[in-house]
Coordinates of C-alpha atoms and ligand atoms in Angstrom, one line a residue:
M1 CA 5.0 -5.0 69.5
I2 CA 6.8 -6.0 72.7
N3 CA 9.2 -3.2 72.0
R4 CA 6.3 -0.8 71.9
W5 CA 5.0 -1.9 75.3
L6 CA 8.5 -1.8 76.7
V7 CA 9.0 1.8 75.5
F8 CA 5.6 2.7 76.9
A9 CA 6.5 1.1 80.2
A10 CA 9.9 2.7 80.2
C11 CA 8.4 6.2 79.6
M12 CA 5.9 5.6 82.5
F13 CA 8.6 4.2 84.7
A14 CA 11.0 7.1 84.0
G15 CA 8.2 9.6 84.5
G16 CA 7.2 7.9 87.8
G17 CA 10.8 7.7 89.0
L18 CA 11.4 11.4 88.1
G19 CA 8.2 12.4 89.9
F20 CA 8.9 10.3 92.9
W21 CA 12.5 11.7 93.1
T22 CA 11.2 15.3 92.8
Y23 CA 8.0 15.3 94.9
S24 CA 8.2 11.9 96.6
K25 CA 4.9 10.0 96.7
D26 CA 2.7 12.8 95.3
G27 CA 4.9 13.2 92.3
L28 CA 4.8 9.5 91.5
V29 CA 1.3 9.5 89.8
A30 CA 1.9 12.8 88.1
G31 CA 5.2 11.5 86.8
V32 CA 3.6 8.3 85.5
V33 CA 0.9 10.3 83.7
L34 CA 3.5 12.7 82.3
G35 CA 5.6 9.7 81.1
A36 CA 2.5 8.2 79.3
L37 CA 1.8 11.7 77.8
V38 CA 5.4 12.0 76.5
W39 CA 5.1 8.5 75.0
L40 CA 1.8 9.4 73.4
M41 CA 3.3 12.6 72.0
L42 CA 6.3 10.7 70.6
D43 CA 4.0 8.1 69.1
S44 CA 1.7 10.8 67.5
F45 CA 4.8 12.5 66.1
Y46 CA 5.9 9.3 64.3
V47 CA 2.3 8.6 63.1
A48 CA 2.1 12.2 61.7
R49 CA 5.5 11.7 60.0
L50 CA 4.3 8.4 58.5
L51 CA 1.1 9.9 57.2
K52 CA 2.9 12.9 55.8
W53 CA 5.2 10.6 53.8
L54 CA 2.3 8.4 52.7
R55 CA 0.4 11.5 51.4
V56 CA 3.4 12.5 49.4
E57 CA 3.9 9.0 48.0
Q58 CA 0.3 8.9 46.8
S59 CA 1.0 11.9 44.6
D60 CA 2.5 11.1 41.2
E61 CA 6.1 10.6 42.3
G62 CA 7.7 7.4 41.1
P63 CA 9.1 4.5 43.2
V64 CA 12.6 5.8 43.0
A65 CA 11.7 9.1 44.7
M66 CA 9.6 7.2 47.2
A67 CA 12.4 4.8 48.2
S68 CA 14.8 7.6 48.7
R69 CA 12.5 9.4 51.2
V70 CA 11.4 6.7 53.7
P71 CA 11.3 8.5 57.0
A72 CA 13.7 7.2 59.6
M73 CA 11.6 6.0 62.5
P74 CA 12.2 3.6 65.3
G75 CA 10.1 0.7 66.3
V76 CA 6.8 -0.4 64.9
W77 CA 6.3 2.8 62.8
G78 CA 9.6 2.4 61.2
E79 CA 8.7 -1.2 60.2
A80 CA 5.2 -0.1 59.0
A81 CA 6.9 2.6 56.9
D82 CA 9.3 0.1 55.4
R83 CA 6.7 -2.5 54.6
T84 CA 4.4 0.2 53.0
R85 CA 7.4 1.4 50.9
R86 CA 8.0 -2.2 49.7
L87 CA 4.3 -2.6 48.8
L88 CA 4.2 0.7 47.0
K89 CA 7.4 -0.1 45.2
S90 CA 6.1 -3.5 43.9
R91 CA 2.8 -1.8 42.9
D92 CA 4.6 0.9 40.9
Q93 CA 6.8 -1.7 39.3
R94 CA 3.8 -3.6 38.2
L95 CA 2.2 -0.4 36.9
L96 CA 5.3 0.4 35.0
E97 CA 5.4 -3.1 33.5
S98 CA 1.8 -3.0 32.4
Q99 CA 2.2 0.5 31.0
A100 CA 5.2 -0.8 29.0
R101 CA 3.1 -3.7 27.7
L102 CA 0.3 -1.4 26.8
D103 CA 2.7 0.9 24.9
E104 CA 4.1 -2.1 23.0
F105 CA 0.6 -3.3 22.2
L106 CA -0.4 0.2 21.0
A107 CA 2.8 0.4 19.0
A108 CA 1.9 -2.9 17.3
M109 CA -1.5 -1.5 16.5
Q110 CA 0.1 1.6 15.2
A111 CA 2.3 -0.5 12.9
S112 CA -0.8 -2.3 11.5
P113 CA -1.3 -1.7 7.8
S114 CA -5.1 -1.4 8.5
G115 CA -6.8 1.4 10.2
V116 CA -7.7 0.5 13.8
V117 CA -10.3 2.3 16.0
L118 CA -11.3 1.2 19.5
L119 CA -14.9 2.2 20.4
D120 CA -16.5 2.2 23.8
A121 CA -20.0 0.9 24.6
Q122 CA -21.5 4.2 23.4
G123 CA -19.6 4.1 20.1
R124 CA -17.1 6.8 21.2
I125 CA -13.6 6.7 19.9
E126 CA -11.2 5.6 22.7
W127 CA -8.1 5.3 20.5
C128 CA -7.2 5.1 16.8
N129 CA -4.0 4.5 14.9
Q130 CA -2.3 6.8 12.3
I131 CA -3.8 4.8 9.3
A132 CA -7.3 5.3 10.7
T133 CA -6.8 9.0 11.0
Q134 CA -5.8 9.1 7.3
H135 CA -8.7 6.8 6.2
F136 CA -11.4 8.8 8.1
G137 CA -9.8 12.2 8.4
F138 CA -9.8 12.0 12.3
D139 CA -7.5 13.9 14.6
A140 CA -6.0 11.3 17.0
Q141 CA -6.0 13.8 19.9
R142 CA -9.0 16.1 19.2
D143 CA -11.5 13.4 18.3
V144 CA -10.9 11.1 21.3
M145 CA -14.3 10.4 23.0
Q146 CA -16.2 11.8 20.0
H147 CA -19.0 9.6 18.7
I148 CA -17.9 7.8 15.5
A149 CA -21.3 8.5 13.9
N150 CA -20.6 12.3 14.2
L151 CA -17.3 11.9 12.4
V152 CA -18.1 9.3 9.7
R153 CA -21.2 10.6 8.1
E154 CA -21.4 8.2 5.2
P155 CA -25.0 6.8 5.0
A156 CA -23.8 3.3 4.3
F157 CA -21.7 3.4 7.4
K158 CA -24.5 4.8 9.5
A159 CA -26.8 2.1 8.3
Y160 CA -24.2 -0.6 9.0
M161 CA -23.7 0.7 12.6
A162 CA -27.4 1.0 13.2
L163 CA -28.2 -2.5 12.0
A164 CA -25.3 -3.9 14.0
D165 CA -24.9 -6.8 11.7
F166 CA -21.1 -7.1 11.8
S167 CA -20.8 -10.4 10.0
H168 CA -19.7 -8.6 6.9
D169 CA -17.8 -5.4 6.0
V170 CA -19.1 -2.2 4.4
V171 CA -17.4 -0.3 1.6
I172 CA -17.4 3.5 1.9
P173 CA -15.4 6.3 0.3
G174 CA -12.3 7.4 2.2
S175 CA -12.0 11.0 3.5
A176 CA -9.4 11.7 0.8
S177 CA -11.7 10.5 -2.0
T178 CA -12.3 12.9 -4.9
P179 CA -14.3 12.4 -8.1
T180 CA -11.0 12.2 -10.1
R181 CA -9.2 10.0 -7.5
P182 CA -11.7 7.9 -5.7
V183 CA -10.6 6.1 -2.5
K184 CA -12.5 3.1 -1.3
L185 CA -12.4 1.7 2.2
S186 CA -13.6 -1.6 3.5
V187 CA -14.7 -1.2 7.1
H188 CA -15.4 -4.1 9.3
V189 CA -16.5 -3.9 13.0
H190 CA -15.8 -6.7 15.5
S191 CA -17.5 -6.7 18.9
Y192 CA -15.3 -7.6 22.0
G193 CA -15.5 -7.2 25.8
K194 CA -18.6 -5.6 27.2
D195 CA -20.2 -3.9 24.2
R196 CA -16.9 -2.5 23.0
K197 CA -16.0 -2.5 19.3
L198 CA -12.9 -2.9 17.2
L199 CA -13.2 -1.1 13.9
L200 CA -10.8 -2.2 11.1
S201 CA -10.5 -0.2 7.9
R202 CA -8.6 -1.3 4.7
D203 CA -7.9 0.8 1.6
I204 CA -9.2 -1.4 -1.2
T205 CA -8.9 1.1 -4.0
A206 CA -6.1 -0.8 -5.7
V207 CA -7.9 -4.1 -5.3
E208 CA -11.1 -2.7 -6.7
L209 CA -9.2 -1.2 -9.6
A210 CA -7.5 -4.5 -10.3
E211 CA -10.8 -6.2 -10.2
A212 CA -12.4 -3.7 -12.5
M213 CA -9.4 -4.1 -14.9
R214 CA -9.8 -7.9 -14.8
R215 CA -13.5 -7.5 -15.6
D216 CA -12.7 -5.1 -18.5
F217 CA -10.0 -7.4 -19.7
V218 CA -12.3 -10.5 -19.8
A219 CA -15.0 -8.4 -21.5
N220 CA -12.5 -7.0 -24.1
V221 CA -11.0 -10.4 -24.9
S222 CA -14.5 -11.9 -25.3
H223 CA -15.5 -9.0 -27.6
E224 CA -12.3 -9.3 -29.6
I225 CA -12.7 -13.0 -30.2
R226 CA -16.5 -12.9 -30.7
T227 CA -16.2 -10.4 -33.6
P228 CA -14.1 -12.6 -36.0
L229 CA -16.0 -15.7 -34.7
T230 CA -19.3 -14.2 -35.8
V231 CA -17.9 -13.3 -39.2
L232 CA -16.4 -16.8 -39.6
S233 CA -19.6 -18.6 -38.6
G234 CA -21.5 -16.3 -41.1
F235 CA -19.2 -17.4 -43.9
I236 CA -19.4 -21.1 -42.9
E237 CA -23.2 -20.9 -43.0
T238 CA -23.1 -19.2 -46.4
L239 CA -20.7 -21.8 -47.8
Q240 CA -23.0 -24.6 -46.4
T241 CA -26.3 -23.2 -47.7
L242 CA -25.7 -21.2 -50.8
P243 CA -24.6 -22.6 -54.2
L244 CA -21.5 -20.4 -54.8
T245 CA -19.4 -20.0 -57.9
E246 CA -15.7 -20.9 -57.6
P247 CA -14.5 -17.2 -57.5
E248 CA -17.1 -16.4 -54.8
R249 CA -16.0 -19.4 -52.9
S250 CA -12.3 -18.5 -52.9
R251 CA -13.1 -14.9 -52.0
Y252 CA -15.1 -16.1 -49.0
L253 CA -12.3 -18.5 -48.0
A254 CA -9.8 -15.7 -48.2
M255 CA -11.9 -13.6 -45.9
M256 CA -12.3 -16.5 -43.5
A257 CA -8.5 -17.0 -43.5
Q258 CA -8.1 -13.3 -42.6
Q259 CA -10.5 -13.6 -39.7
S260 CA -8.8 -16.7 -38.3
Q261 CA -5.4 -14.9 -38.7
R262 CA -6.8 -12.1 -36.7
M263 CA -7.8 -14.5 -33.9
Q264 CA -4.5 -16.1 -34.0
T265 CA -2.6 -12.8 -33.7
L266 CA -4.8 -11.9 -30.7
V267 CA -4.2 -15.2 -29.0
N268 CA -0.5 -14.9 -29.7
D269 CA -0.4 -11.4 -28.2
L270 CA -2.4 -12.6 -25.1
L271 CA 0.1 -15.4 -24.6
T272 CA 3.0 -13.1 -25.0
L273 CA 1.5 -10.7 -22.4
S274 CA 0.8 -13.5 -19.9
R275 CA 4.4 -14.9 -20.4
L276 CA 5.8 -11.4 -19.7
E277 CA 3.7 -11.0 -16.6
G278 CA 4.4 -14.5 -15.2
S279 CA 8.2 -15.0 -15.8
P280 CA 11.1 -13.7 -13.8
F281 CA 13.0 -10.6 -14.9
P282 CA 15.7 -11.3 -17.5
G283 CA 19.3 -11.4 -16.3
I284 CA 22.3 -9.9 -18.1
N285 CA 23.9 -13.1 -19.5
E286 CA 22.2 -13.1 -22.9
W287 CA 23.5 -10.4 -25.3
I288 CA 21.7 -9.5 -28.5
T289 CA 23.3 -7.5 -31.3
T290 CA 21.4 -4.3 -32.1
G291 CA 22.3 -4.6 -35.8
A292 CA 20.5 -7.9 -36.2
L293 CA 17.4 -6.6 -34.3
L294 CA 17.1 -3.5 -36.4
A295 CA 17.7 -5.4 -39.7
Q296 CA 14.8 -7.8 -38.7
C297 CA 12.6 -4.8 -37.9
E298 CA 13.5 -3.2 -41.3
Q299 CA 12.5 -6.2 -43.2
E300 CA 9.2 -6.4 -41.4
A301 CA 8.5 -2.7 -41.9
K302 CA 9.2 -3.0 -45.7
A303 CA 6.9 -6.0 -46.1
L304 CA 4.1 -4.3 -44.1
S305 CA 4.6 -1.0 -46.0
V306 CA 4.2 -2.9 -49.3
L307 CA 0.9 -4.4 -48.0
L308 CA -0.6 -1.3 -46.6
A309 CA 0.6 1.5 -48.8
P310 CA 0.6 1.3 -52.6
Q311 CA 3.0 4.2 -52.9
G312 CA 5.0 2.9 -49.9
H313 CA 6.5 4.8 -47.0
Q314 CA 9.8 6.6 -46.8
L315 CA 11.6 4.2 -44.4
A316 CA 14.9 5.3 -42.9
F317 CA 16.9 3.0 -40.6
D318 CA 20.0 4.3 -38.8
L319 CA 21.7 1.3 -37.2
G320 CA 24.1 3.5 -35.2
P321 CA 27.2 2.0 -33.5
P322 CA 27.3 -1.8 -33.3
C323 CA 26.2 -2.6 -29.8
E324 CA 24.7 -5.4 -27.7
I325 CA 21.7 -5.4 -25.4
A326 CA 21.4 -7.8 -22.4
G327 CA 18.0 -9.4 -22.2
V328 CA 15.6 -11.8 -23.9
Q329 CA 16.0 -11.6 -27.7
A330 CA 12.3 -12.5 -28.4
E331 CA 11.0 -9.9 -26.0
I332 CA 13.2 -7.0 -27.2
Y333 CA 12.5 -7.8 -30.8
S334 CA 8.8 -8.0 -30.0
A335 CA 8.9 -4.5 -28.4
M336 CA 10.9 -2.9 -31.2
S337 CA 8.9 -4.5 -33.9
N338 CA 5.6 -3.3 -32.3
L339 CA 6.9 0.3 -32.3
V340 CA 8.1 0.0 -35.9
T341 CA 5.0 -1.7 -37.3
N342 CA 2.7 0.8 -35.4
A343 CA 4.6 3.6 -37.1
V344 CA 4.1 2.0 -40.5
R345 CA 0.4 1.0 -39.8
Y346 CA -0.7 4.5 -38.6
T347 CA 1.3 6.6 -41.0
P348 CA -0.6 7.3 -44.2
D349 CA 0.7 6.2 -47.6
G350 CA 3.8 8.1 -48.6
G351 CA 4.6 9.2 -45.1
K352 CA 8.0 9.0 -43.3
V353 CA 9.2 6.5 -40.7
E354 CA 12.6 7.0 -39.2
V355 CA 14.1 4.3 -36.9
S356 CA 17.4 4.8 -35.1
W357 CA 19.8 3.2 -32.5
K358 CA 22.1 5.5 -30.6
L359 CA 24.6 5.1 -27.8
L360 CA 24.2 8.1 -25.4
D361 CA 27.1 9.8 -23.6
D362 CA 26.1 8.2 -20.3
G363 CA 26.3 4.7 -21.7
R364 CA 22.6 4.2 -22.2
G365 CA 21.2 2.9 -25.5
E366 CA 18.4 4.7 -27.3
F367 CA 16.0 3.1 -29.7
K368 CA 13.9 5.7 -31.4
V369 CA 10.9 5.4 -33.9
R370 CA 9.7 8.7 -35.4
D371 CA 6.8 8.9 -37.9
S372 CA 5.0 11.6 -39.8
G373 CA 1.6 10.0 -39.1
P374 CA -1.6 11.5 -37.6
G375 CA -0.1 12.0 -34.1
I376 CA -1.9 11.4 -30.8
A377 CA -3.9 13.9 -28.8
P378 CA -2.4 14.6 -25.3
E379 CA -5.3 13.1 -23.4
H380 CA -4.7 9.7 -24.8
L381 CA -1.0 9.6 -24.1
P382 CA -1.2 8.4 -20.4
R383 CA -3.5 5.5 -21.3
L384 CA -1.8 4.4 -24.5
T385 CA 0.0 1.4 -22.9
E386 CA -3.2 0.0 -21.3
R387 CA -4.4 -3.3 -22.7
F388 CA -6.9 -2.8 -25.5
Y389 CA -6.7 1.0 -25.4
R390 CA -7.0 2.3 -28.9
V391 CA -7.2 5.9 -30.2
D392 CA -8.0 5.1 -33.8
R393 CA -10.2 2.0 -33.5
S394 CA -11.0 1.5 -37.1
R395 CA -7.4 2.0 -38.4
S396 CA -6.2 -0.4 -35.7
R397 CA -8.6 -3.1 -36.9
E398 CA -8.1 -2.5 -40.6
T399 CA -4.3 -3.0 -40.2
G400 CA -4.7 -6.1 -38.0
G401 CA -4.1 -4.4 -34.6
T402 CA -5.0 -6.2 -31.4
G403 CA -4.8 -3.2 -29.0
L404 CA -2.1 -5.1 -27.1
G405 CA 1.1 -3.9 -28.9
L406 CA 2.0 -1.0 -26.6
A407 CA 1.0 -3.0 -23.5
I408 CA 3.6 -5.6 -24.6
V409 CA 6.2 -2.8 -25.2
K410 CA 5.5 -1.4 -21.7
H411 CA 6.1 -4.8 -20.1
V412 CA 9.3 -5.6 -22.0
T413 CA 10.6 -2.1 -21.2
Q414 CA 9.9 -2.6 -17.5
R415 CA 11.4 -6.1 -17.4
H416 CA 14.6 -4.7 -19.0
S417 CA 14.8 -1.7 -16.6
A418 CA 14.4 0.5 -19.6
E419 CA 12.3 3.6 -20.0
L420 CA 9.6 4.3 -22.6
H421 CA 9.0 7.9 -23.6
I422 CA 6.2 8.9 -26.0
E423 CA 6.1 12.3 -27.6
S424 CA 3.2 13.1 -30.0
R425 CA 1.1 16.0 -31.2
L426 CA -2.1 15.8 -33.2
G427 CA -1.2 16.2 -36.9
Q428 CA 2.5 16.3 -36.2
G429 CA 3.5 12.7 -36.0
S430 CA 4.7 10.6 -33.1
C431 CA 8.0 9.7 -31.5
F432 CA 8.4 6.5 -29.4
V433 CA 11.7 6.2 -27.5
M434 CA 12.9 3.1 -25.6
T435 CA 16.0 3.9 -23.5
F436 CA 18.0 0.9 -22.2
P437 CA 20.1 1.3 -19.0
A438 CA 23.9 1.5 -19.4
A439 CA 24.2 -1.8 -17.4
R440 CA 22.4 -3.6 -20.2
V441 CA 24.2 -2.0 -23.2
R442 CA 27.7 -2.5 -24.4
R443 CA 29.5 -1.5 -27.6
I444 CA 31.0 -4.2 -29.7
Q445 CA 34.7 -3.5 -30.3
P446 CA 35.5 -3.9 -34.0
G447 CA 37.8 -6.8 -34.9
Ligands
ADP1 P1 -3.0 -1.6 -31.9 O1 -2.8 -3.0 -32.1 O2 -4.4 -1.1 -31.9 O3 -2.1 -0.8 -32.7 P2 -1.3 -0.7 -29.7 O4 -1.3 -1.0 -28.3 O5 -0.1 -1.0 -30.5 O6 -2.6 -1.3 -30.3 O7 -1.5 0.9 -29.8 C1 -2.5 1.5 -29.1 C2 -3.1 2.6 -29.8 O8 -2.2 3.7 -29.9 C3 -3.4 2.3 -31.2 O9 -4.7 1.8 -31.4 C4 -3.3 3.6 -31.9 O10 -4.6 4.3 -31.9 C5 -2.3 4.4 -31.1 N1 -1.0 4.4 -31.7 C6 0.1 3.5 -31.5 N2 1.1 3.9 -32.2 C7 0.8 5.0 -33.0 C8 1.5 5.8 -33.9 N3 2.7 5.5 -34.3 N4 0.8 6.8 -34.5 C9 -0.5 7.1 -34.1 N5 -1.2 6.3 -33.2 C10 -0.6 5.3 -32.7

C-alpha cells in the first residue's frame, strides 16, 4: 500500500516539477493535477486489465488456462491478481476433486446389481443406473426430470407411491415382462435428505420361480407319499376289522408290500436327488469300466422285461469298445439304468430296446438307448427332466415310476460335464443319448 502512495506522490511530484520547470509557479499546480491524472489513468488501466482477466476466468476455462494468463501488473493490482489466481486455482482444484468423487460414486451405483433411481422432492427422476433403465424401460438421458409416476404406470406402484409407506417393497412386472416370459421386480423406496427418495429395484423372477418350484415340489412329494399311505391304512383297517380268509389275507398283504415298496422307491429317489444336489462335482480319479455298467443294465432290463411283458421285449445290447468313464460309479449306473428301465417300462410288450456304447472320433463316449415305444410329443420334451413331470401318468405309476428318474439323469449328466440329448416323435419311439466328454473317457488297451 505504501508503494501505491509512493507512486501517487511520485507522479504528482514529477508532474509538479515538470510544470514548474516549464511554466514556473503557474505550471506547478497544473503539473501536480496532471501528474495525479496520469496516475489515475495508469491505475484505471490496471483495474480494467484485472477485471478483463477476471471476466475471462469466470467463464468455463480450467485452472491451467487461468494460471497461464495472469496479467503482468506492478504493485497492488499485480498482487491482487496473483492472490485471486491462487484462490480460483484452489477452488477449481476442489471442484475437480469433488467431480471425480461424484463420478466414482455414480460409477459404483452403475455397478450395482440392483436398479437405482434418485428422485427429487417432486418425484422426478434425477439420475438412474443402467439396470434401472432395463427394469423400467427408461431412457437414462431422455427421461431425466420426468415424473416417475408418468413412466411407471403399474397400479400397484402408483398406490405404493401414493400411500408413501416405504417400510416394505412392492412387486410389479418389469418392462420386459411378457405373458410367456414374466419378469417380476421387487421395488423398494427409501427416503433421504429433504424429501428426496432412493428407489431400488431387484429382478426377483428367478427367486419367485425357485420358490414356486419349491412349493410344487413339497406338494408333489406330499401327494406321492399320501397316495400309497392312504391305500396302506385302508388295508390295515380291513385286516383289523374284517374276518378274512387266508388267501384274501395274503393278497392284501402282497398289495400292502407293493405300496410300501413304492414309498421306499420314492424316498430312495428323493435321497439320491438331494445327494446329487448337495455334493461336490466328481473328480477324474475314479474310473469305471463301461462293460460292467452295461452288463448290469442288461441284467436289470431283462428282469424288468420279464415282469412287465409276458412276451418279453427284444433287447439288444452293444457294449462297443472296452472303455472307462471317470466319475462316481453309483451315479453313472443310476443314470444309465434309469434310461434303460424307462425304455423297457414305456415300450409295449414285444417292442424293441437297443442300448449301445460308442467311442466317438473326437474322443467322447456315447451311451444311447433307443426304443420302439409310444414316443413323446414335442411339447413335453423341454420339461421331461423336471422333477415329477410325467407324460404318461398312469403307465408311470403302473410300472413303479416316481417321476424323478430323468431329473436324476439330468443331474448326473451335468455333474459329469456330459450332455443329454432326447429325440422322440409320437408313435415313433424315443432315443436318449448321454455323451461324456473326452476328458472323462478312455479306452482300455487290451492286454
Ligand atoms: P417316471 O418315473 O414317471 O418314469 P421319469 O422322470 O423317468 O419318471 O420320466 C418322466 C416321464 O417321461 C415319464 O413319466 C414318461 O411319461 C416319459 N418317458 C420317459 N422315458 C420314456 C420313454 N422311453 N418313452 C416314452 N416316454 C418316456
